[in-house]
Amino acid sequence: MIYRSKNRELLRKKPPAPTQPTETGELGFGSKATSARLVRHDGSFNVQRVGDNHNRFNNTFHKLISMSWKKFFLIIVLTFIVTNIIFAVIYYLIGVEYLHGMIGTSFFDEISESFFFSTQTLTTLGYGRISPVGTLTSLVAAIESMLGLLSFAMATGLLYGRFSHPEAAIIYSENAIIAPYRGGRGLMFRIANGRKNELIELEATVVLSRNEMVKGNLTRKFYALALEIGRVNFLASSWTLVHPIVDGSPILGLSIEEIESAETEIMVQLKAYDETYSQTVFSRSSYIHEEIIFGAKFVPATTTDEEGTTILDLEKIGQYELFKLS
């Protein structure tokens, strides 16, 4: 039976003289103590930049190529509709008599025909039934067609930017666990590739962050966690990353209460080569102290069918069972 509750047990009794953990260099977060999460689940940093109004265009471009596809297409469609509504109103205010070929007589018919004439002009399609008559209407139509050419060129550039900027779709287990490992214990979490493309030459870096008292001041410290295997050639199936809790580990001998009070966070960065795009891709995530499960083990996520093919169930990547620690 699968559980998702935390088991309140101690990691391990404190040894007489553990090896001092090795502090890693500055990661770019500073040394100020904080209770906030540093890295979100989606890999973005919990940092908001304000006060810079000089690069608004660059920031907008970056947002458009990095946002979700659903949000991107929603913005494109809404921009298209709003732009055509604005021009339809302009044509209507100038006078529908200057749009030759209109057959509608009611307000709704006239404004709707003005809208669809605008869509044909903006896309430079032009079916030909309605055409502008008069200098002012022709000038507005010319401006709209120029904006249409520019806007579709920009949309094409954004689409190219999105397709040429691949990102790794790594699935992380929802929790990290403390499990029995080779006669001792280990901190573990599991990952898998969420796409059908091939990732090769994967490298993992795991860093522990926590608040510590240093010379009377509460300071944020960072420690690199040694992994039993920090590099694999292929990610054909799932990969369970293990940090053995031995001498030199910064969590050796700590109780659950000590880990929580220190606002401990486990930050993960993965680097891989994507064969589909022939580019190096990165992925990040983190686990805060509330997401570390003590006394658990992961449920097997792979099975084998009758033909010997390995079946990987991505829904089981984060599933675990409680396991009593001795």
CSV table of C-alpha atoms in Angstrom, one decimal:
chain,number,residue,atom,x,y,z
A,1,MET,CA,0.0,0.0,0.0
A,2,ILE,CA,1.4,3.4,-1.0
A,3,TYR,CA,1.5,6.2,1.6
A,4,ARG,CA,2.3,9.9,1.3
A,5,SER,CA,2.6,10.9,5.0
A,6,LYS,CA,5.8,11.8,6.8
A,7,ASN,CA,7.3,9.4,9.3
A,8,ARG,CA,8.7,11.2,12.4
A,9,GLU,CA,11.8,9.3,13.2
A,10,LEU,CA,15.4,10.2,13.6
A,11,LEU,CA,17.8,9.9,10.8
A,12,ARG,CA,20.6,8.3,12.8
A,13,LYS,CA,22.2,8.5,16.2
A,14,LYS,CA,25.1,11.0,16.2
A,15,PRO,CA,28.4,9.3,15.8
A,16,PRO,CA,31.3,10.1,18.1
A,17,ALA,CA,33.3,12.2,15.6
A,18,PRO,CA,31.9,12.6,12.1
A,19,THR,CA,33.9,14.1,9.3
A,20,GLN,CA,33.3,17.8,8.8
A,21,PRO,CA,31.1,18.3,5.7
A,22,THR,CA,32.7,20.3,2.9
A,23,GLU,CA,31.1,23.7,2.2
A,24,THR,CA,30.6,24.5,-1.5
A,25,GLY,CA,31.2,27.9,-3.1
A,26,GLU,CA,28.8,30.7,-3.5
A,27,LEU,CA,25.8,29.7,-5.7
A,28,GLY,CA,24.5,33.2,-6.4
A,29,PHE,CA,21.8,33.3,-3.7
A,30,GLY,CA,23.9,35.2,-1.1
A,31,SER,CA,24.5,34.2,2.5
A,32,LYS,CA,21.5,35.9,4.0
A,33,ALA,CA,19.4,33.4,6.0
A,34,THR,CA,15.9,32.9,4.6
A,35,SER,CA,12.9,30.6,5.2
A,36,ALA,CA,11.7,31.0,1.6
A,37,ARG,CA,12.3,28.4,-1.0
A,38,LEU,CA,15.3,29.2,-3.3
A,39,VAL,CA,14.4,27.0,-6.3
A,40,ARG,CA,10.8,26.3,-7.3
A,41,HIS,CA,9.6,22.8,-8.4
A,42,ASP,CA,9.6,24.0,-12.1
A,43,GLY,CA,13.3,25.0,-11.8
A,44,SER,CA,12.8,28.7,-11.7
A,45,PHE,CA,14.4,30.8,-9.0
A,46,ASN,CA,12.3,32.3,-6.3
A,47,VAL,CA,13.5,35.8,-7.2
A,48,GLN,CA,11.6,38.8,-8.6
A,49,ARG,CA,13.5,41.5,-10.4
A,50,VAL,CA,12.1,45.1,-10.2
A,51,GLY,CA,13.4,48.6,-11.0
A,52,ASP,CA,14.8,47.9,-14.5
A,53,ASN,CA,12.9,49.7,-17.2
A,54,HIS,CA,15.6,49.8,-19.8
A,55,ASN,CA,15.1,46.3,-21.3
A,56,ARG,CA,11.4,46.0,-21.5
A,57,PHE,CA,11.4,44.7,-25.1
A,58,ASN,CA,14.0,42.1,-24.3
A,59,ASN,CA,12.1,41.0,-21.2
A,60,THR,CA,8.9,40.7,-23.3
A,61,PHE,CA,10.6,38.7,-25.9
A,62,HIS,CA,12.1,36.3,-23.3
A,63,LYS,CA,8.6,35.9,-21.6
A,64,LEU,CA,7.0,35.1,-25.0
A,65,ILE,CA,9.5,32.4,-25.9
A,66,SER,CA,9.7,30.9,-22.4
A,67,MET,CA,6.0,30.8,-21.4
A,68,SER,CA,3.8,27.8,-21.8
A,69,TRP,CA,2.5,27.0,-25.3
A,70,LYS,CA,-1.1,27.3,-24.1
A,71,LYS,CA,-0.5,30.8,-22.8
A,72,PHE,CA,1.5,31.8,-25.9
A,73,PHE,CA,-1.2,30.8,-28.3
A,74,LEU,CA,-3.8,32.5,-26.1
A,75,ILE,CA,-1.9,35.8,-26.3
A,76,ILE,CA,-1.5,35.4,-30.1
A,77,VAL,CA,-5.3,34.8,-30.6
A,78,LEU,CA,-6.4,37.5,-28.3
A,79,THR,CA,-4.0,40.0,-29.9
A,80,PHE,CA,-5.3,39.1,-33.3
A,81,ILE,CA,-9.0,39.5,-32.2
A,82,VAL,CA,-8.4,42.8,-30.4
A,83,THR,CA,-6.4,44.3,-33.2
A,84,ASN,CA,-9.2,43.5,-35.7
A,85,ILE,CA,-11.9,44.8,-33.4
A,86,ILE,CA,-10.0,48.1,-33.2
A,87,PHE,CA,-9.7,48.5,-37.0
A,88,ALA,CA,-13.3,47.4,-37.5
A,89,VAL,CA,-14.4,50.2,-35.2
A,90,ILE,CA,-12.2,52.6,-37.1
A,91,TYR,CA,-13.7,51.6,-40.5
A,92,TYR,CA,-17.2,51.9,-39.0
A,93,LEU,CA,-16.6,55.4,-37.7
A,94,ILE,CA,-15.1,56.5,-41.0
A,95,GLY,CA,-18.3,55.2,-42.7
A,96,VAL,CA,-19.3,51.9,-44.1
A,97,GLU,CA,-20.2,53.6,-47.3
A,98,TYR,CA,-16.4,53.8,-47.9
A,99,LEU,CA,-16.2,50.1,-47.9
A,100,HIS,CA,-17.4,49.1,-51.4
A,101,GLY,CA,-19.2,45.8,-51.6
A,102,MET,CA,-20.8,45.6,-48.2
A,103,ILE,CA,-24.2,44.0,-48.2
A,104,GLY,CA,-25.2,44.3,-44.6
A,105,THR,CA,-27.8,46.9,-43.5
A,106,SER,CA,-28.0,46.4,-39.7
A,107,PHE,CA,-25.5,47.6,-37.2
A,108,PHE,CA,-24.4,44.0,-36.4
A,109,ASP,CA,-24.0,43.2,-40.1
A,110,GLU,CA,-22.0,46.3,-40.8
A,111,ILE,CA,-19.6,45.9,-37.8
A,112,SER,CA,-19.1,42.2,-38.5
A,113,GLU,CA,-18.3,42.8,-42.2
A,114,SER,CA,-15.9,45.6,-41.1
A,115,PHE,CA,-14.3,43.1,-38.7
A,116,PHE,CA,-13.8,40.4,-41.3
A,117,PHE,CA,-12.6,42.9,-43.9
A,118,SER,CA,-10.0,43.9,-41.3
A,119,THR,CA,-8.9,40.3,-40.8
A,120,GLN,CA,-8.5,39.9,-44.6
A,121,THR,CA,-6.5,43.2,-44.7
A,122,LEU,CA,-4.3,42.3,-41.7
A,123,THR,CA,-3.4,38.9,-43.1
A,124,THR,CA,-3.0,40.4,-46.6
A,125,LEU,CA,-5.5,37.8,-47.8
A,126,GLY,CA,-8.1,40.0,-49.5
A,127,TYR,CA,-11.0,38.0,-51.0
A,128,GLY,CA,-12.0,41.1,-53.1
A,129,ARG,CA,-15.7,41.4,-52.3
A,130,ILE,CA,-15.1,44.4,-50.0
A,131,SER,CA,-12.6,47.1,-51.0
A,132,PRO,CA,-11.7,50.5,-49.5
A,133,VAL,CA,-13.0,53.6,-51.2
A,134,GLY,CA,-11.6,57.1,-50.5
A,135,THR,CA,-8.3,58.4,-49.3
A,136,LEU,CA,-8.9,58.0,-45.5
A,137,THR,CA,-10.2,54.4,-45.7
A,138,SER,CA,-7.5,53.4,-48.1
A,139,LEU,CA,-4.8,54.9,-45.8
A,140,VAL,CA,-6.1,53.0,-42.8
A,141,ALA,CA,-6.2,49.8,-44.8
A,142,ALA,CA,-2.6,50.4,-46.0
A,143,ILE,CA,-1.4,51.0,-42.4
A,144,GLU,CA,-3.2,47.8,-41.2
A,145,SER,CA,-1.7,45.7,-44.0
A,146,MET,CA,1.8,47.0,-43.0
A,147,LEU,CA,1.1,46.1,-39.4
A,148,GLY,CA,0.0,42.7,-40.5
A,149,LEU,CA,3.2,42.0,-42.3
A,150,LEU,CA,5.3,43.1,-39.3
A,151,SER,CA,3.2,41.2,-36.8
A,152,PHE,CA,3.3,37.9,-38.7
A,153,ALA,CA,7.1,38.4,-39.1
A,154,MET,CA,7.4,38.8,-35.4
A,155,ALA,CA,5.1,35.8,-34.7
A,156,THR,CA,7.3,33.7,-37.0
A,157,GLY,CA,10.4,34.8,-35.2
A,158,LEU,CA,8.9,34.0,-31.8
A,159,LEU,CA,7.9,30.5,-33.1
A,160,TYR,CA,11.4,29.9,-34.3
A,161,GLY,CA,12.8,31.1,-30.9
A,162,ARG,CA,10.6,28.7,-29.1
A,163,PHE,CA,11.4,25.7,-31.3
A,164,SER,CA,15.1,26.5,-31.3
A,165,HIS,CA,15.2,26.8,-27.5
A,166,PRO,CA,14.7,23.2,-26.3
A,167,GLU,CA,14.2,22.4,-22.6
A,168,ALA,CA,14.5,19.0,-20.9
A,169,ALA,CA,11.2,17.6,-19.8
A,170,ILE,CA,12.5,15.8,-16.7
A,171,ILE,CA,10.0,14.3,-14.3
A,172,TYR,CA,11.1,14.5,-10.7
A,173,SER,CA,9.7,12.4,-7.8
A,174,GLU,CA,7.4,14.6,-5.7
A,175,ASN,CA,9.5,13.8,-2.6
A,176,ALA,CA,13.0,12.9,-1.6
A,177,ILE,CA,13.3,10.0,0.7
A,178,ILE,CA,15.6,8.6,3.4
A,179,ALA,CA,15.8,4.9,2.8
A,180,PRO,CA,18.0,2.0,3.9
A,181,TYR,CA,21.1,1.8,1.7
A,182,ARG,CA,23.9,-0.7,1.8
A,183,GLY,CA,23.8,-1.3,5.5
A,184,GLY,CA,23.3,2.4,6.2
A,185,ARG,CA,21.0,5.1,4.9
A,186,GLY,CA,20.8,7.3,1.9
A,187,LEU,CA,19.0,10.4,0.7
A,188,MET,CA,17.3,9.5,-2.6
A,189,PHE,CA,15.0,11.0,-5.3
A,190,ARG,CA,14.0,9.6,-8.7
A,191,ILE,CA,13.8,11.1,-12.2
A,192,ALA,CA,12.8,10.1,-15.7
A,193,ASN,CA,12.6,11.6,-19.1
A,194,GLY,CA,9.0,12.9,-19.8
A,195,ARG,CA,9.5,12.8,-23.6
A,196,LYS,CA,10.3,10.1,-26.1
A,197,ASN,CA,13.5,11.8,-27.2
A,198,GLU,CA,16.9,10.5,-26.1
A,199,LEU,CA,19.0,12.2,-23.5
A,200,ILE,CA,22.6,11.2,-23.2
A,201,GLU,CA,25.6,12.1,-21.0
A,202,LEU,CA,23.6,13.2,-18.0
A,203,GLU,CA,25.3,14.9,-15.1
A,204,ALA,CA,23.7,15.7,-11.8
A,205,THR,CA,24.7,18.2,-9.2
A,206,VAL,CA,23.0,18.2,-5.8
A,207,VAL,CA,23.5,21.0,-3.2
A,208,LEU,CA,22.1,21.2,0.4
A,209,SER,CA,21.2,24.6,1.7
A,210,ARG,CA,20.4,25.4,5.3
A,211,ASN,CA,20.6,28.2,7.9
A,212,GLU,CA,23.4,28.0,10.4
A,213,MET,CA,24.7,30.2,13.3
A,214,VAL,CA,28.1,31.6,12.3
A,215,LYS,CA,29.7,33.9,14.8
A,216,GLY,CA,26.4,34.8,16.3
A,217,ASN,CA,24.7,35.5,13.0
A,218,LEU,CA,22.2,33.3,11.2
A,219,THR,CA,23.7,32.6,7.8
A,220,ARG,CA,22.7,30.6,4.7
A,221,LYS,CA,25.3,27.8,4.0
A,222,PHE,CA,25.6,25.5,1.0
A,223,TYR,CA,27.0,22.0,0.9
A,224,ALA,CA,27.7,19.8,-2.2
A,225,LEU,CA,26.1,16.4,-1.7
A,226,ALA,CA,28.3,13.5,-2.9
A,227,LEU,CA,26.3,11.1,-5.1
A,228,GLU,CA,27.1,7.5,-5.5
A,229,ILE,CA,26.6,7.9,-9.2
A,230,GLY,CA,26.6,11.4,-10.5
A,231,ARG,CA,26.8,10.7,-14.2
A,232,VAL,CA,25.0,8.2,-16.5
A,233,ASN,CA,25.4,7.7,-20.3
A,234,PHE,CA,21.7,7.2,-21.0
A,235,LEU,CA,18.4,8.0,-19.4
A,236,ALA,CA,16.5,5.2,-21.1
A,237,SER,CA,14.5,4.4,-18.0
A,238,SER,CA,14.3,6.0,-14.5
A,239,TRP,CA,17.3,7.1,-12.5
A,240,THR,CA,17.4,7.0,-8.7
A,241,LEU,CA,20.0,9.5,-7.5
A,242,VAL,CA,21.5,8.5,-4.1
A,243,HIS,CA,23.5,10.5,-1.6
A,244,PRO,CA,24.9,8.0,1.0
A,245,ILE,CA,24.6,9.3,4.5
A,246,VAL,CA,28.1,8.5,5.7
A,247,ASP,CA,31.0,10.4,7.3
A,248,GLY,CA,31.3,13.8,5.6
A,249,SER,CA,27.5,14.1,4.8
A,250,PRO,CA,26.0,17.3,6.1
A,251,ILE,CA,22.9,15.5,7.3
A,252,LEU,CA,24.6,12.7,9.1
A,253,GLY,CA,23.4,12.5,12.7
A,254,LEU,CA,20.7,15.2,12.4
A,255,SER,CA,17.2,14.8,13.7
A,256,ILE,CA,14.1,15.7,11.8
A,257,GLU,CA,13.6,18.7,14.1
A,258,GLU,CA,17.1,19.9,13.3
A,259,ILE,CA,16.6,19.6,9.6
A,260,GLU,CA,13.3,21.4,9.7
A,261,SER,CA,14.5,24.2,12.0
A,262,ALA,CA,17.4,24.9,9.7
A,263,GLU,CA,15.0,25.4,6.7
A,264,THR,CA,16.9,22.7,4.8
A,265,GLU,CA,16.5,22.6,1.0
A,266,ILE,CA,18.0,20.1,-1.5
A,267,MET,CA,18.7,21.8,-4.9
A,268,VAL,CA,19.2,19.7,-8.0
A,269,GLN,CA,20.6,20.6,-11.4
A,270,LEU,CA,20.8,18.2,-14.3
A,271,LYS,CA,22.8,18.7,-17.5
A,272,ALA,CA,22.2,16.5,-20.5
A,273,TYR,CA,22.7,16.3,-24.3
A,274,ASP,CA,19.5,16.2,-26.3
A,275,GLU,CA,20.1,14.1,-29.5
A,276,THR,CA,17.0,15.5,-31.2
A,277,TYR,CA,18.1,19.1,-31.1
A,278,SER,CA,21.9,18.4,-30.9
A,279,GLN,CA,22.1,20.8,-27.9
A,280,THR,CA,22.9,20.7,-24.3
A,281,VAL,CA,19.8,21.1,-22.0
A,282,PHE,CA,19.4,21.8,-18.3
A,283,SER,CA,16.8,21.0,-15.7
A,284,ARG,CA,16.4,22.2,-12.1
A,285,SER,CA,14.2,21.4,-9.1
A,286,SER,CA,14.4,21.3,-5.3
A,287,TYR,CA,13.1,19.6,-2.2
A,288,ILE,CA,12.4,21.5,1.0
A,289,HIS,CA,12.4,19.9,4.4
A,290,GLU,CA,8.7,19.2,4.3
A,291,GLU,CA,9.2,17.1,1.1
A,292,ILE,CA,11.8,14.8,2.6
A,293,ILE,CA,10.2,11.5,3.7
A,294,PHE,CA,12.0,9.6,6.4
A,295,GLY,CA,11.7,5.8,6.4
A,296,ALA,CA,10.5,5.1,2.9
A,297,LYS,CA,11.5,3.3,-0.3
A,298,PHE,CA,10.4,3.9,-3.9
A,299,VAL,CA,7.9,1.6,-5.6
A,300,PRO,CA,9.3,-0.1,-8.7
A,301,ALA,CA,8.4,2.0,-11.7
A,302,THR,CA,9.4,-0.6,-14.4
A,303,THR,CA,8.1,-3.9,-15.5
A,304,THR,CA,8.9,-6.3,-18.3
A,305,ASP,CA,6.4,-7.6,-20.8
A,306,GLU,CA,6.4,-11.1,-22.4
A,307,GLU,CA,8.7,-9.9,-25.2
A,308,GLY,CA,11.3,-8.7,-22.8
A,309,THR,CA,10.5,-5.0,-23.4
A,310,THR,CA,10.9,-2.7,-20.3
A,311,ILE,CA,7.8,-0.8,-19.5
A,312,LEU,CA,8.3,2.5,-17.6
A,313,ASP,CA,5.3,3.8,-15.7
A,314,LEU,CA,5.9,7.6,-15.3
A,315,GLU,CA,3.0,7.9,-12.8
A,316,LYS,CA,5.0,5.7,-10.4
A,317,ILE,CA,8.1,7.9,-10.4
A,318,GLY,CA,7.1,9.6,-7.2
A,319,GLN,CA,5.3,6.7,-5.5
A,320,TYR,CA,6.9,5.3,-2.3
A,321,GLU,CA,6.1,2.9,0.6
A,322,LEU,CA,6.8,3.6,4.2
A,323,PHE,CA,9.7,1.5,5.6
A,324,LYS,CA,10.7,1.3,9.2
A,325,LEU,CA,14.2,2.5,9.8
A,326,SER,CA,16.2,0.5,12.4
